[in-house]
Amino acid sequence: MKIIGHTVEKLEDPFGLLTGDRYEFFLDLEVDEEDELYSENGVGLRVLFGIEENQGKIFNYHFYEKGNDEVLDFALEEEEENMVLNYCKANTIEE
């Protein structure tokens, strides 16, 4: 699995209940045809990411099939989760 692009949006907390900043990432993935995650339509990863006290954290994520947005029941391996965490940290929106 390789991250080949993304879109990101900073989420607003209108009630001020959450600490830190929250972001919603949609990661474009390149998945090997041999991988069980592979889809001809392409695969994306939606990530809810936050920064609190200068620490990045993944709050939630799910894989989805592009085109129909069907949620795919797969989990990130530890190495992949660290890659996604570092990618999100490096690509947060600075104000």
PDB file of C-alpha atoms in Angstrom:
ATOM      1  CA  MET A   1       0.000   0.000   0.000  1.00  0.00           C
ATOM      2  CA  LYS A   2       1.302   3.403  -0.990  1.00  0.00           C
ATOM      3  CA  ILE A   3      -0.232   6.854  -0.403  1.00  0.00           C
ATOM      4  CA  ILE A   4      -0.282   8.711  -3.723  1.00  0.00           C
ATOM      5  CA  GLY A   5      -2.335  11.784  -2.838  1.00  0.00           C
ATOM      6  CA  HIS A   6      -4.905  13.265  -0.505  1.00  0.00           C
ATOM      7  CA  THR A   7      -7.483  15.884   0.255  1.00  0.00           C
ATOM      8  CA  VAL A   8      -7.780  17.321   3.739  1.00  0.00           C
ATOM      9  CA  GLU A   9     -10.204  19.570   5.539  1.00  0.00           C
ATOM     10  CA  LYS A  10      -9.845  21.101   8.964  1.00  0.00           C
ATOM     11  CA  LEU A  11     -12.954  20.328  10.991  1.00  0.00           C
ATOM     12  CA  GLU A  12     -14.559  23.068  13.037  1.00  0.00           C
ATOM     13  CA  ASP A  13     -15.883  22.511  16.552  1.00  0.00           C
ATOM     14  CA  PRO A  14     -18.732  25.056  16.813  1.00  0.00           C
ATOM     15  CA  PHE A  15     -19.356  24.281  20.495  1.00  0.00           C
ATOM     16  CA  GLY A  16     -15.721  24.279  21.621  1.00  0.00           C
ATOM     17  CA  LEU A  17     -16.002  20.820  23.194  1.00  0.00           C
ATOM     18  CA  LEU A  18     -12.906  19.280  21.639  1.00  0.00           C
ATOM     19  CA  THR A  19      -9.327  20.105  22.496  1.00  0.00           C
ATOM     20  CA  GLY A  20      -6.746  20.549  19.772  1.00  0.00           C
ATOM     21  CA  ASP A  21      -7.359  20.514  16.033  1.00  0.00           C
ATOM     22  CA  ARG A  22      -9.239  17.867  14.018  1.00  0.00           C
ATOM     23  CA  TYR A  23      -8.787  17.017  10.350  1.00  0.00           C
ATOM     24  CA  GLU A  24     -10.551  14.749   7.901  1.00  0.00           C
ATOM     25  CA  PHE A  25      -8.209  13.163   5.361  1.00  0.00           C
ATOM     26  CA  PHE A  26      -9.186  11.263   2.249  1.00  0.00           C
ATOM     27  CA  LEU A  27      -6.052   9.395   1.178  1.00  0.00           C
ATOM     28  CA  ASP A  28      -5.636   8.049  -2.350  1.00  0.00           C
ATOM     29  CA  LEU A  29      -3.954   4.660  -2.208  1.00  0.00           C
ATOM     30  CA  GLU A  30      -2.031   2.537  -4.653  1.00  0.00           C
ATOM     31  CA  VAL A  31      -2.673  -1.112  -3.824  1.00  0.00           C
ATOM     32  CA  ASP A  32      -0.931  -4.054  -5.463  1.00  0.00           C
ATOM     33  CA  GLU A  33      -3.226  -6.243  -7.583  1.00  0.00           C
ATOM     34  CA  GLU A  34      -2.170  -9.249  -5.491  1.00  0.00           C
ATOM     35  CA  ASP A  35      -3.413  -7.600  -2.265  1.00  0.00           C
ATOM     36  CA  GLU A  36      -6.865  -8.646  -1.013  1.00  0.00           C
ATOM     37  CA  LEU A  37      -7.645  -4.930  -0.516  1.00  0.00           C
ATOM     38  CA  TYR A  38      -7.227  -4.277  -4.256  1.00  0.00           C
ATOM     39  CA  SER A  39     -10.198  -2.989  -6.269  1.00  0.00           C
ATOM     40  CA  GLU A  40     -10.340  -2.106  -9.970  1.00  0.00           C
ATOM     41  CA  ASN A  41     -12.182   1.099  -9.003  1.00  0.00           C
ATOM     42  CA  GLY A  42      -9.401   2.141  -6.644  1.00  0.00           C
ATOM     43  CA  VAL A  43      -9.234   2.281  -2.869  1.00  0.00           C
ATOM     44  CA  GLY A  44      -9.180   5.228  -0.505  1.00  0.00           C
ATOM     45  CA  LEU A  45      -8.710   5.661   3.215  1.00  0.00           C
ATOM     46  CA  ARG A  46     -10.775   8.140   5.240  1.00  0.00           C
ATOM     47  CA  VAL A  47      -8.920   9.226   8.383  1.00  0.00           C
ATOM     48  CA  LEU A  48     -10.080  11.367  11.294  1.00  0.00           C
ATOM     49  CA  PHE A  49      -6.853  12.828  12.614  1.00  0.00           C
ATOM     50  CA  GLY A  50      -6.195  15.192  15.475  1.00  0.00           C
ATOM     51  CA  ILE A  51      -3.403  17.166  17.065  1.00  0.00           C
ATOM     52  CA  GLU A  52      -3.460  17.772  20.799  1.00  0.00           C
ATOM     53  CA  GLU A  53      -0.507  19.229  22.678  1.00  0.00           C
ATOM     54  CA  ASN A  54       1.700  18.807  19.574  1.00  0.00           C
ATOM     55  CA  GLN A  55       0.915  15.071  19.413  1.00  0.00           C
ATOM     56  CA  GLY A  56      -0.781  13.610  16.333  1.00  0.00           C
ATOM     57  CA  LYS A  57      -3.356  10.865  16.730  1.00  0.00           C
ATOM     58  CA  ILE A  58      -5.604   8.821  14.456  1.00  0.00           C
ATOM     59  CA  PHE A  59      -9.086   8.801  16.000  1.00  0.00           C
ATOM     60  CA  ASN A  60     -10.813   6.688  13.373  1.00  0.00           C
ATOM     61  CA  TYR A  61     -10.336   5.409   9.840  1.00  0.00           C
ATOM     62  CA  HIS A  62     -11.916   3.200   7.230  1.00  0.00           C
ATOM     63  CA  PHE A  63     -11.031   1.951   3.786  1.00  0.00           C
ATOM     64  CA  TYR A  64     -13.531   2.575   1.010  1.00  0.00           C
ATOM     65  CA  GLU A  65     -13.918   1.612  -2.624  1.00  0.00           C
ATOM     66  CA  LYS A  66     -13.792   4.601  -4.922  1.00  0.00           C
ATOM     67  CA  GLY A  67     -16.776   5.189  -7.145  1.00  0.00           C
ATOM     68  CA  ASN A  68     -19.381   3.742  -4.819  1.00  0.00           C
ATOM     69  CA  ASP A  69     -17.851   4.704  -1.435  1.00  0.00           C
ATOM     70  CA  GLU A  70     -18.543   1.191  -0.104  1.00  0.00           C
ATOM     71  CA  VAL A  71     -16.792   0.731   3.250  1.00  0.00           C
ATOM     72  CA  LEU A  72     -14.288  -2.130   3.166  1.00  0.00           C
ATOM     73  CA  ASP A  73     -13.769  -4.208   6.295  1.00  0.00           C
ATOM     74  CA  PHE A  74      -9.983  -4.082   6.612  1.00  0.00           C
ATOM     75  CA  ALA A  75      -7.639  -2.804   9.299  1.00  0.00           C
ATOM     76  CA  LEU A  76      -4.252  -1.152   9.001  1.00  0.00           C
ATOM     77  CA  GLU A  77      -1.236  -3.149  10.060  1.00  0.00           C
ATOM     78  CA  GLU A  78       0.975  -1.445  12.659  1.00  0.00           C
ATOM     79  CA  GLU A  79       3.561  -0.400  10.049  1.00  0.00           C
ATOM     80  CA  GLU A  80       0.833   1.007   7.778  1.00  0.00           C
ATOM     81  CA  GLU A  81      -0.784   2.861  10.677  1.00  0.00           C
ATOM     82  CA  ASN A  82       2.544   4.530  11.491  1.00  0.00           C
ATOM     83  CA  MET A  83       2.947   5.502   7.815  1.00  0.00           C
ATOM     84  CA  VAL A  84      -0.574   7.046   7.767  1.00  0.00           C
ATOM     85  CA  LEU A  85       0.033   8.842  11.081  1.00  0.00           C
ATOM     86  CA  ASN A  86       3.292  10.367   9.819  1.00  0.00           C
ATOM     87  CA  TYR A  87       1.696  11.315   6.491  1.00  0.00           C
ATOM     88  CA  CYS A  88      -1.187  13.080   8.229  1.00  0.00           C
ATOM     89  CA  LYS A  89       1.189  14.899  10.591  1.00  0.00           C
ATOM     90  CA  ALA A  90       3.205  16.149   7.637  1.00  0.00           C
ATOM     91  CA  ASN A  91       0.125  17.321   5.705  1.00  0.00           C
ATOM     92  CA  THR A  92      -2.041  19.130   8.240  1.00  0.00           C
ATOM     93  CA  ILE A  93      -3.343  22.566   7.338  1.00  0.00           C
ATOM     94  CA  GLU A  94      -1.365  25.316   9.004  1.00  0.00           C
ATOM     95  CA  GLU A  95      -3.190  28.515   9.915  1.00  0.00           C
TER      96      GLU A  95
END
